[in-house]
């Protein structure tokens, strides 16, 4: 595809939200990202997102991936496309998508593109046949041939009975689009520039236009309010879960949420109340859940994540995480490890076969292989201003309730006695012990009131 225009300007009042509707998330992914990714999948050379002035959040989310056109006044879909003309590659085809239509399948879009090209159309519209067409633009045909799209508000009583409607998705020859876009006027009930007026303009000048009736209209539904957000998310959730189940994965509940870009290999088992989002990959044989939340992370084969939260991290093969562990961004856990209950790891590397069984904080550290980190160990990485890193070498033992006061280096095969505050380097093979000596006093007084 030469150009893809994604329309995302205008207000979204029905959401009753400070945020525009296209930034609300469905299965962990902002609604507009679905359209942007779809454009990527069909190899769009240039993708332009049309936004209202001041749409910084959309621009921040998508910058680098797309170009932006600002539609200064919300004067209709025609006005939106007009705002892109100086950014279009002036050849090939231009596809118009909506930023609030996240359910369209790549296969459906490819069939539509195929229809357009095989029939050598100058303009094609994706249409749908629905029970209740009110509010939509009607596909007006004469003897089966597309003549016009009539907006609901401008339609005659007879035209209002038409159940074939415009989904909004349009594919058009770019040169013809550029030649004709300025002929759209706003002489209609709404006083808007309707992109759909192009159809009549093309028909009048004997261009080839046609409508492609989509099989499953629900793919083209927009997210206008929270009701649709809930309903749509639920439908997509089922669609994704059944596809994943069919590929050889056991999903043991209706309360499993898996994002559209997650890869789940076969023989994975996913237990209730689990969310897996972003670009996560769950490798064969892993068991995820119950009650787990995983985002942008890789869980290698045979690992178990139980009652735990994992962000932007990697968990090696046959490692167990949880119950009640928290892996924060940039944590890399080796294979055959144990990250036990109430352990928090952040921006740290943990080597193979290392055990951190209970109640510890590993922040900004590099821990080797075969290390035992005892209960209640804290890597003291923050002095109130700066963060520091520490390291622990292979085969070391960090006793319970030690504080590793960063930055400090603990070499291989060392032993940190329980309750030690480690403030200086521990060399290979050494025992570090630093605690206040216990004194048992015979003469002492209990403080009494
Ligand atoms: C539009 C179509 C209608 C179709 C319906 C499908 C026109 C004139 N009408 O209706 O035929 O049945 O979609 O849902 O094209 N947008 C802008 N700038 C604007 C106005 C809209 O970028 O000034 C964007 C919106 O963000 C949205 C899309 O265009 O993504 C559709 O806008 P919306 O107001 O929902 O469409 P309608 O005009 O009601
Ligand atoms: Ca402690």
Short mmCIF file of C-alpha atoms and ligand atoms in Angstrom, two decimals:
data_model
loop_
_atom_site.label_atom_id
_atom_site.label_comp_id
_atom_site.label_asym_id
_atom_site.label_seq_id
_atom_site.Cartn_x
_atom_site.Cartn_y
_atom_site.Cartn_z
CA UNK A 1 0.00 0.00 0.00
CA UNK A 2 1.39 3.40 -0.94
CA UNK A 3 -0.47 5.58 1.57
CA UNK A 4 -2.63 4.82 4.58
CA UNK A 5 -4.57 7.64 6.22
CA UNK A 6 -5.88 6.96 9.71
CA UNK A 7 -8.62 9.36 10.80
CA UNK A 8 -8.43 10.23 14.48
CA UNK A 9 -9.50 13.85 14.78
CA UNK A 10 -12.60 15.18 16.41
CA UNK A 11 -13.97 14.90 19.92
CA UNK A 12 -15.10 11.72 21.59
CA UNK A 13 -17.79 13.01 23.91
CA UNK A 14 -19.56 9.72 24.39
CA UNK A 15 -16.55 8.24 26.19
CA UNK A 16 -17.08 10.75 29.01
CA UNK A 17 -13.34 10.87 29.41
CA UNK A 18 -10.50 13.37 29.49
CA UNK A 19 -8.77 11.11 27.00
CA UNK A 20 -9.73 10.79 23.35
CA UNK A 21 -11.34 7.46 22.53
CA UNK A 22 -8.44 6.23 20.42
CA UNK A 23 -6.14 6.23 23.45
CA UNK A 24 -8.36 3.95 25.51
CA UNK A 25 -6.98 0.43 25.65
CA UNK A 26 -8.38 -2.86 24.47
CA UNK A 27 -6.51 -5.88 25.80
CA UNK A 28 -3.69 -3.64 26.93
CA UNK A 29 -3.27 -1.91 23.57
CA UNK A 30 -4.41 1.62 22.72
CA UNK A 31 -7.27 1.51 20.21
CA UNK A 32 -5.42 3.54 17.57
CA UNK A 33 -2.41 1.20 17.66
CA UNK A 34 -4.59 -1.51 16.12
CA UNK A 35 -5.06 0.58 12.96
CA UNK A 36 -1.40 1.66 12.88
CA UNK A 37 -0.23 -1.95 13.19
CA UNK A 38 -2.67 -3.07 10.53
CA UNK A 39 -1.17 -0.48 8.17
CA UNK A 40 2.27 -1.89 9.01
CA UNK A 41 1.10 -5.44 8.25
CA UNK A 42 -0.02 -4.46 4.76
CA UNK A 43 3.34 -2.73 4.18
CA UNK A 44 2.02 0.79 4.01
CA UNK A 45 4.85 2.93 2.66
CA UNK A 46 3.48 6.05 4.28
CA UNK A 47 1.01 6.16 7.14
CA UNK A 48 -0.51 9.49 8.10
CA UNK A 49 -2.60 9.91 11.23
CA UNK A 50 -5.03 12.83 11.19
CA UNK A 51 -5.36 14.45 14.61
CA UNK A 52 -7.00 17.51 16.13
CA UNK A 53 -4.73 20.34 17.27
CA UNK A 54 -3.03 19.58 20.59
CA UNK A 55 -3.22 15.79 20.35
CA UNK A 56 0.18 15.41 22.02
CA UNK A 57 -0.64 12.13 23.68
CA UNK A 58 -1.43 10.49 20.35
CA UNK A 59 1.70 11.99 18.84
CA UNK A 60 3.84 10.72 21.71
CA UNK A 61 2.38 7.26 21.47
CA UNK A 62 2.94 6.93 17.72
CA UNK A 63 5.94 9.12 16.94
CA UNK A 64 8.53 7.42 14.80
CA UNK A 65 5.93 5.04 13.36
CA UNK A 66 3.76 7.46 11.38
CA UNK A 67 3.45 11.00 10.03
CA UNK A 68 0.83 13.36 11.41
CA UNK A 69 -1.56 15.78 9.79
CA UNK A 70 -3.40 18.28 11.94
CA UNK A 71 -7.02 18.97 11.02
CA UNK A 72 -7.55 22.44 12.44
CA UNK A 73 -11.32 22.34 12.40
CA UNK A 74 -13.39 19.21 12.85
CA UNK A 75 -15.21 19.85 9.58
CA UNK A 76 -15.80 16.27 8.54
CA UNK A 77 -14.06 13.22 7.09
CA UNK A 78 -13.46 15.07 3.81
CA UNK A 79 -11.74 17.85 5.72
CA UNK A 80 -9.65 15.27 7.55
CA UNK A 81 -8.37 13.74 4.31
CA UNK A 82 -7.79 17.20 2.85
CA UNK A 83 -5.38 17.95 5.67
CA UNK A 84 -3.10 15.14 4.45
CA UNK A 85 -2.74 16.06 0.78
CA UNK A 86 0.70 17.65 0.98
CA UNK A 87 2.00 14.61 2.86
CA UNK A 88 0.74 11.87 0.53
CA UNK A 89 3.03 10.04 -1.86
CA UNK A 90 1.29 11.27 -5.05
CA UNK A 91 0.90 7.86 -6.73
CA UNK A 92 -0.40 4.33 -6.17
CA UNK A 93 -3.34 3.73 -3.86
CA UNK A 94 -4.46 5.41 -0.67
CA UNK A 95 -6.28 3.46 2.02
CA UNK A 96 -8.42 5.30 4.55
CA UNK A 97 -8.93 3.69 7.95
CA UNK A 98 -10.48 4.98 11.17
CA UNK A 99 -8.43 5.26 14.34
CA UNK A 100 -11.33 3.98 16.43
CA UNK A 101 -11.94 0.73 14.55
CA UNK A 102 -9.66 -1.86 16.16
CA UNK A 103 -11.21 -5.19 15.21
CA UNK A 104 -10.58 -5.32 11.47
CA UNK A 105 -8.73 -8.47 10.51
CA UNK A 106 -5.75 -8.35 8.22
CA UNK A 107 -7.34 -11.08 6.08
CA UNK A 108 -10.50 -9.01 5.60
CA UNK A 109 -8.50 -5.95 4.61
CA UNK A 110 -6.44 -8.02 2.16
CA UNK A 111 -9.63 -9.34 0.53
CA UNK A 112 -10.84 -5.77 0.18
CA UNK A 113 -7.56 -4.65 -1.40
CA UNK A 114 -7.72 -7.66 -3.69
CA UNK A 115 -11.29 -6.77 -4.72
CA UNK A 116 -10.17 -3.22 -5.53
CA UNK A 117 -7.20 -4.32 -7.64
CA UNK A 118 -8.81 -7.25 -9.46
CA UNK A 119 -11.74 -5.08 -10.53
CA UNK A 120 -9.38 -2.24 -11.42
CA UNK A 121 -11.55 0.13 -9.40
CA UNK A 122 -10.70 3.78 -9.02
CA UNK A 123 -12.39 3.82 -5.64
CA UNK A 124 -13.71 1.02 -3.42
CA UNK A 125 -15.75 1.27 -0.25
CA UNK A 126 -16.02 -1.42 2.38
CA UNK A 127 -19.69 -1.79 3.21
CA UNK A 128 -21.67 -3.88 5.66
CA UNK A 129 -25.22 -5.08 5.90
CA UNK A 130 -26.67 -4.54 9.37
CA UNK A 131 -29.97 -4.84 11.24
CA UNK A 132 -30.18 -1.26 12.40
CA UNK A 133 -28.52 1.11 9.94
CA UNK A 134 -29.58 4.35 11.63
CA UNK A 135 -26.81 6.90 11.95
CA UNK A 136 -24.71 5.43 9.17
CA UNK A 137 -24.07 6.51 5.62
CA UNK A 138 -26.21 4.40 3.25
CA UNK A 139 -24.85 2.65 0.21
CA UNK A 140 -27.17 3.82 -2.55
CA UNK A 141 -27.15 1.50 -5.54
CA UNK A 142 -29.10 1.64 -8.79
CA UNK A 143 -29.45 -1.72 -10.54
CA UNK A 144 -26.80 -3.04 -8.20
CA UNK A 145 -24.30 -0.34 -9.08
CA UNK A 146 -22.96 2.00 -6.46
CA UNK A 147 -24.08 5.54 -7.19
CA UNK A 148 -23.74 7.47 -3.98
CA UNK A 149 -23.28 7.34 -0.22
CA UNK A 150 -26.04 9.23 1.55
CA UNK A 151 -25.49 10.23 5.15
CA UNK A 152 -28.34 9.28 7.48
CA UNK A 153 -29.19 12.89 8.24
CA UNK A 154 -29.45 13.74 4.54
CA UNK A 155 -31.28 10.58 3.48
CA UNK A 156 -34.86 10.38 2.23
CA UNK A 157 -37.30 8.08 4.06
CA UNK A 158 -36.87 5.57 1.24
CA UNK A 159 -33.05 5.71 1.49
CA UNK A 160 -33.19 5.32 5.27
CA UNK A 161 -34.54 1.80 4.70
CA UNK A 162 -31.31 0.73 3.02
CA UNK A 163 -29.45 -1.67 5.30
CA UNK A 164 -26.18 -1.63 3.42
CA UNK A 165 -23.99 0.96 5.11
CA UNK A 166 -20.59 2.55 4.70
CA UNK A 167 -18.04 1.18 7.19
CA UNK A 168 -15.82 4.19 6.47
CA UNK A 169 -12.96 2.16 5.02
CA UNK A 170 -12.13 3.43 1.55
CA UNK A 171 -9.45 2.61 -0.99
CA UNK A 172 -8.81 5.09 -3.75
CA UNK A 173 -6.36 5.83 -6.52
CA UNK A 174 -4.11 8.53 -5.07
CA UNK A 175 -3.90 10.71 -8.18
CA UNK A 176 -7.68 10.77 -8.54
CA UNK A 177 -8.08 11.49 -4.84
CA UNK A 178 -5.78 14.49 -5.15
CA UNK A 179 -7.52 15.69 -8.32
CA UNK A 180 -11.00 15.54 -6.79
CA UNK A 181 -10.68 16.22 -3.07
CA UNK A 182 -11.25 19.96 -3.50
CA UNK A 183 -14.54 19.33 -5.28
CA UNK A 184 -16.11 18.14 -2.03
CA UNK A 185 -18.31 20.88 -0.59
CA UNK A 186 -20.12 21.25 2.72
CA UNK A 187 -23.55 21.85 1.31
CA UNK A 188 -25.40 19.37 3.52
CA UNK A 189 -27.36 19.11 6.76
CA UNK A 190 -24.27 18.96 8.95
CA UNK A 191 -22.30 21.59 7.06
CA UNK A 192 -19.37 19.17 6.94
CA UNK A 193 -17.08 18.06 4.16
CA UNK A 194 -18.07 14.44 3.59
CA UNK A 195 -15.36 12.20 2.23
CA UNK A 196 -18.19 10.00 1.02
CA UNK A 197 -19.16 12.68 -1.54
CA UNK A 198 -16.21 11.42 -3.56
CA UNK A 199 -18.35 8.51 -4.69
CA UNK A 200 -20.87 10.71 -6.48
CA UNK A 201 -18.07 12.88 -7.87
CA UNK A 202 -16.34 9.79 -9.26
CA UNK A 203 -19.57 8.35 -10.68
CA UNK A 204 -20.36 11.63 -12.44
CA UNK A 205 -17.00 11.60 -14.17
CA UNK A 206 -17.38 7.90 -15.14
CA UNK A 207 -14.76 6.54 -12.77
CA UNK A 208 -15.02 2.95 -11.60
CA UNK A 209 -16.40 2.71 -8.08
CA UNK A 210 -17.79 -0.24 -6.17
CA UNK A 211 -18.59 -1.45 -2.66
CA UNK A 212 -17.20 -4.62 -1.10
CA UNK A 213 -19.61 -6.15 1.38
CA UNK A 214 -17.76 -7.32 4.46
CA UNK A 215 -18.76 -10.76 5.74
CA UNK A 216 -18.64 -9.94 9.45
CA UNK A 217 -19.65 -6.36 10.09
CA UNK A 218 -18.54 -6.50 13.73
CA UNK A 219 -14.93 -6.15 12.49
CA UNK A 220 -15.76 -2.63 11.36
CA UNK A 221 -17.49 -1.38 14.48
CA UNK A 222 -16.04 1.71 16.11
CA UNK A 223 -15.39 2.33 19.78
CA UNK A 224 -17.56 5.32 20.62
CA UNK A 225 -18.49 4.72 24.24
CA UNK A 226 -17.53 2.58 27.23
CA UNK A 227 -20.31 0.15 26.46
CA UNK A 228 -18.75 -0.66 23.09
CA UNK A 229 -15.31 -0.70 24.69
CA UNK A 230 -16.43 -3.44 27.08
CA UNK A 231 -18.34 -5.39 24.49
CA UNK A 232 -15.63 -5.13 21.87
CA UNK A 233 -12.88 -6.12 24.27
CA UNK A 234 -14.87 -9.15 25.32
CA UNK A 235 -15.42 -10.24 21.73
CA UNK A 236 -11.78 -9.77 20.80
CA UNK A 237 -10.68 -11.54 23.98
CA UNK A 238 -12.69 -14.61 23.00
CA UNK A 239 -11.49 -14.49 19.41
CA UNK A 240 -7.84 -14.40 20.53
CA UNK A 241 -8.22 -17.00 23.28
CA UNK A 242 -9.91 -19.50 20.97
CA UNK A 243 -7.24 -18.99 18.32
CA UNK A 244 -4.53 -19.57 20.93
CA UNK A 245 -6.35 -22.59 22.37
CA UNK A 246 -6.63 -24.05 18.87
CA UNK A 247 -2.86 -23.79 18.51
CA UNK A 248 -2.38 -26.16 21.47
CA UNK A 249 -2.67 -24.07 24.62
CA UNK A 250 -4.86 -24.81 27.64
CA UNK A 251 -6.73 -21.79 28.93
CA UNK A 252 -8.51 -22.70 32.13
CA UNK A 253 -10.91 -19.87 32.56
CA UNK A 254 -13.02 -17.09 31.15
CA UNK A 255 -10.97 -14.57 33.06
CA UNK A 256 -7.84 -14.79 30.93
CA UNK A 257 -6.91 -11.69 28.91
CA UNK A 258 -4.29 -12.00 26.18
CA UNK A 259 -3.28 -9.06 23.99
CA UNK A 260 -3.32 -9.27 20.19
CA UNK A 261 0.47 -9.22 19.83
CA UNK A 262 1.29 -11.86 22.44
CA UNK A 263 2.85 -15.13 21.24
CA UNK A 264 1.90 -18.23 23.21
CA UNK A 265 3.59 -21.49 22.21
CA UNK A 266 1.95 -24.87 22.46
CA UNK A 267 1.52 -26.77 25.72
CA UNK A 268 1.42 -23.61 27.75
CA UNK A 269 -1.21 -23.61 30.46
CA UNK A 270 -2.89 -20.37 31.48
CA UNK A 271 -4.79 -20.26 34.75
CA UNK A 272 -7.59 -17.96 35.87
CA UNK A 273 -7.43 -14.22 36.28
CA UNK A 274 -4.32 -13.75 34.22
CA UNK A 275 -3.44 -10.90 31.86
CA UNK A 276 -0.69 -11.16 29.27
CA UNK A 277 -0.12 -8.01 27.22
CA UNK A 278 2.22 -6.18 24.88
CA UNK A 279 4.89 -8.06 22.98
CA UNK A 280 5.11 -10.92 25.44
CA UNK A 281 6.23 -14.39 24.43
CA UNK A 282 5.28 -17.42 26.49
CA UNK A 283 7.34 -20.44 25.48
CA UNK A 284 6.23 -24.04 25.36
CA UNK A 285 5.32 -25.75 28.60
CA UNK A 286 5.19 -22.66 30.79
CA UNK A 287 2.40 -22.36 33.35
CA UNK A 288 1.09 -18.86 33.87
CA UNK A 289 -1.25 -17.91 36.70
CA UNK A 290 -3.45 -17.90 38.50
CA UNK A 291 -3.68 -14.16 39.15
CA UNK A 292 -0.71 -13.02 37.13
CA UNK A 293 -0.02 -9.93 35.06
CA UNK A 294 2.67 -10.05 32.38
CA UNK A 295 3.57 -7.22 30.02
CA UNK A 296 6.26 -7.11 27.31
CA UNK A 297 8.10 -10.07 28.78
CA UNK A 298 9.52 -13.39 27.67
CA UNK A 299 8.78 -16.44 29.79
CA UNK A 300 10.94 -19.33 28.66
CA UNK A 301 9.94 -23.00 28.46
CA UNK A 302 8.80 -24.82 31.54
CA UNK A 303 8.71 -21.80 33.81
CA UNK A 304 5.93 -21.05 36.25
CA UNK A 305 4.61 -17.63 37.09
CA UNK A 306 2.17 -17.76 39.95
CA UNK A 307 0.27 -14.82 41.50
CA UNK A 308 2.93 -12.49 40.17
CA UNK A 309 3.51 -9.37 38.10
CA UNK A 310 6.17 -9.17 35.39
CA UNK A 311 6.98 -6.07 33.33
CA UNK A 312 9.53 -5.78 30.49
CA UNK A 313 11.59 -8.71 31.73
CA UNK A 314 12.77 -12.19 30.86
CA UNK A 315 12.40 -15.37 32.90
CA UNK A 316 14.69 -18.27 31.91
CA UNK A 317 13.77 -21.92 31.46
CA UNK A 318 12.30 -23.95 34.31
CA UNK A 319 12.33 -21.06 36.71
CA UNK A 320 9.56 -20.47 39.19
CA UNK A 321 8.34 -16.99 40.02
CA UNK A 322 5.99 -16.35 42.93
CA UNK A 323 3.63 -16.63 44.51
CA UNK A 324 3.52 -12.85 45.02
CA UNK A 325 6.67 -11.79 43.23
CA UNK A 326 7.11 -8.53 41.34
CA UNK A 327 9.55 -8.36 38.43
CA UNK A 328 9.95 -4.76 37.35
CA UNK A 329 11.38 -3.58 34.03
CA UNK A 330 14.69 -4.86 32.80
CA UNK A 331 15.00 -7.90 35.00
CA UNK A 332 16.64 -10.91 33.48
CA UNK A 333 16.28 -14.12 35.46
CA UNK A 334 18.30 -17.19 34.50
CA UNK A 335 17.23 -20.80 34.18
CA UNK A 336 16.30 -23.16 37.02
CA UNK A 337 15.97 -20.24 39.41
CA UNK A 338 13.54 -19.60 42.17
CA UNK A 339 12.13 -16.15 42.75
CA UNK A 340 9.88 -16.76 45.70
CA UNK A 341 7.22 -15.01 47.67
CA UNK A 342 7.35 -11.25 48.22
CA UNK A 343 10.50 -10.84 46.19
CA UNK A 344 10.85 -7.69 44.10
CA UNK A 345 13.43 -7.50 41.33
CA UNK A 346 14.19 -4.36 39.32
CA UNK A 347 16.72 -3.73 36.57
CA UNK A 348 18.78 -6.71 37.66
CA UNK A 349 20.36 -9.85 36.29
CA UNK A 350 20.02 -13.11 38.17
CA UNK A 351 22.20 -16.03 37.04
CA UNK A 352 21.21 -19.65 36.51
CA UNK A 353 20.18 -21.87 39.43
CA UNK A 354 20.12 -18.92 41.81
CA UNK A 355 17.52 -18.88 44.56
CA UNK A 356 15.89 -15.84 46.07
CA UNK A 357 13.26 -17.62 48.06
CA UNK A 358 11.57 -15.03 50.21
CA UNK A 359 11.04 -11.38 51.11
CA UNK A 360 13.91 -9.70 49.30
CA UNK A 361 14.52 -6.60 47.21
CA UNK A 362 16.95 -6.90 44.30
CA UNK A 363 17.31 -3.46 42.77
CA UNK A 364 20.05 -2.62 40.25
CA UNK A 365 22.22 -5.68 40.85
CA UNK A 366 23.96 -8.46 38.98
CA UNK A 367 23.87 -11.80 40.69
CA UNK A 368 25.83 -14.80 39.41
CA UNK A 369 24.97 -18.49 39.10
CA UNK A 370 24.20 -20.80 42.03
CA UNK A 371 23.79 -18.00 44.50
CA UNK A 372 21.56 -18.30 47.50
CA UNK A 373 19.99 -15.05 48.56
CA UNK A 374 18.53 -15.52 52.03
CA UNK A 375 15.29 -14.22 53.43
CA UNK A 376 14.93 -10.47 53.82
CA UNK A 377 18.00 -9.38 51.87
CA UNK A 378 17.89 -5.82 50.61
CA UNK A 379 20.04 -4.29 47.91
CA UNK A 380 20.18 -0.73 49.17
CA UNK A 381 20.44 0.93 45.77
CA UNK A 382 19.23 4.45 46.48
CA UNK A 383 20.67 7.18 48.67
CA UNK A 384 17.82 9.57 48.10
CA UNK A 385 19.48 11.12 45.06
CA UNK A 386 21.23 8.51 42.97
CA UNK A 387 20.89 4.83 42.21
CA UNK A 388 23.89 2.49 42.42
CA UNK A 389 24.60 -1.07 41.25
CA UNK A 390 26.08 -3.98 43.13
CA UNK A 391 27.15 -7.46 42.13
CA UNK A 392 27.38 -10.88 43.71
CA UNK A 393 29.65 -13.53 42.11
CA UNK A 394 28.91 -17.19 41.38
CA UNK A 395 28.37 -19.75 44.16
CA UNK A 396 28.04 -17.15 46.88
CA UNK A 397 25.73 -17.20 49.85
CA UNK A 398 24.03 -14.05 51.08
CA UNK A 399 22.71 -14.64 54.58
CA UNK A 400 19.31 -13.56 55.80
CA UNK A 401 18.52 -9.95 56.47
CA UNK A 402 21.74 -8.61 54.98
CA UNK A 403 21.81 -5.14 53.48
CA UNK A 404 23.98 -4.81 50.41
CA UNK A 405 24.74 -1.09 50.43
CA UNK A 406 25.42 -0.17 46.83
CA UNK A 407 27.70 0.28 45.07
CA UNK A 408 29.60 -2.73 46.31
CA UNK A 409 31.16 -5.81 44.75
CA UNK A 410 30.84 -9.26 46.25
CA UNK A 411 33.03 -11.77 44.44
CA UNK A 412 32.60 -15.49 43.72
CA UNK A 413 32.34 -18.07 46.48
CA UNK A 414 31.89 -15.60 49.27
CA UNK A 415 29.70 -15.93 52.32
CA UNK A 416 27.82 -13.02 53.81
CA UNK A 417 26.81 -13.74 57.37
CA UNK A 418 23.20 -13.13 58.28
CA UNK A 419 22.46 -9.59 59.37
CA UNK A 420 25.55 -8.06 57.77
CA UNK A 421 25.58 -4.57 56.31
CA UNK A 422 27.92 -4.95 53.36
CA UNK A 423 29.57 -1.61 52.60
CA UNK A 424 32.88 -2.69 51.11
CA UNK A 425 34.13 -5.19 48.58
CA UNK A 426 34.17 -8.87 49.60
CA UNK A 427 36.93 -10.78 47.82
CA UNK A 428 36.69 -14.30 46.44
CA UNK A 429 36.26 -16.93 49.13
CA UNK A 430 35.96 -14.49 52.05
CA UNK A 431 33.39 -14.48 54.81
CA UNK A 432 31.94 -11.06 55.53
CA UNK A 433 30.41 -10.53 58.89
CA UNK A 434 29.37 -7.13 60.17
CA UNK A 435 26.85 -7.02 62.96
CA UNK A 436 26.67 -5.41 66.36
CA UNK A 437 27.80 -8.04 68.85
CA UNK A 438 25.15 -9.39 71.14
CA UNK A 439 25.53 -8.50 74.77
CA UNK A 440 23.41 -10.07 77.48
CA UNK A 441 23.18 -7.67 80.42
CA UNK A 442 22.34 -8.80 83.92
CA UNK A 443 21.69 -5.41 85.47
CA UNK A 444 19.08 -3.57 83.43
CA UNK A 445 15.84 -1.81 84.09
CA UNK A 446 12.56 -2.03 82.32
CA UNK A 447 11.28 1.45 81.70
CA UNK A 448 8.14 1.91 83.74
CA UNK A 449 5.65 4.77 83.83
C1 LIG B 1 -18.81 8.29 8.91
C2 LIG B 1 -19.25 8.24 7.45
C3 LIG B 1 -20.47 7.33 7.33
C4 LIG B 1 -20.16 5.96 7.87
C5 LIG B 1 -19.63 6.07 9.30
C6 LIG B 1 -19.15 4.72 9.79
C7 LIG B 1 -18.72 10.35 6.39
C8 LIG B 1 -19.24 11.67 5.97
N1 LIG B 1 -19.58 9.56 7.01
O1 LIG B 1 -19.84 8.84 9.69
O2 LIG B 1 -20.84 7.22 5.97
O3 LIG B 1 -21.30 5.14 7.82
O4 LIG B 1 -18.52 6.97 9.35
O5 LIG B 1 -18.86 4.78 11.14
O6 LIG B 1 -17.58 10.03 6.11
N2 LIG B 1 -13.01 12.25 11.81
C9 LIG B 1 -11.97 13.16 11.63
N3 LIG B 1 -12.30 14.47 11.42
C10 LIG B 1 -13.56 14.92 11.36
C11 LIG B 1 -14.60 13.98 11.53
C12 LIG B 1 -14.30 12.66 11.73
O7 LIG B 1 -10.81 12.79 11.70
O8 LIG B 1 -13.74 16.11 11.18
C13 LIG B 1 -12.68 10.84 12.06
C14 LIG B 1 -13.11 10.35 13.41
O9 LIG B 1 -12.04 10.45 14.34
C15 LIG B 1 -13.45 8.90 13.15
C16 LIG B 1 -13.91 8.90 11.70
O10 LIG B 1 -13.39 10.06 11.13
O11 LIG B 1 -12.33 8.07 13.26
C17 LIG B 1 -15.41 8.84 11.56
O12 LIG B 1 -16.00 9.92 12.24
P1 LIG B 1 -17.48 9.84 12.78
O13 LIG B 1 -17.86 11.19 13.25
O14 LIG B 1 -17.60 8.69 13.71
O15 LIG B 1 -18.26 9.42 11.46
P2 LIG B 1 -19.60 9.93 10.85
O16 LIG B 1 -19.38 11.25 10.17
O17 LIG B 1 -20.67 9.78 11.80
CA1 LIG B 2 15.49 -6.96 56.04
#
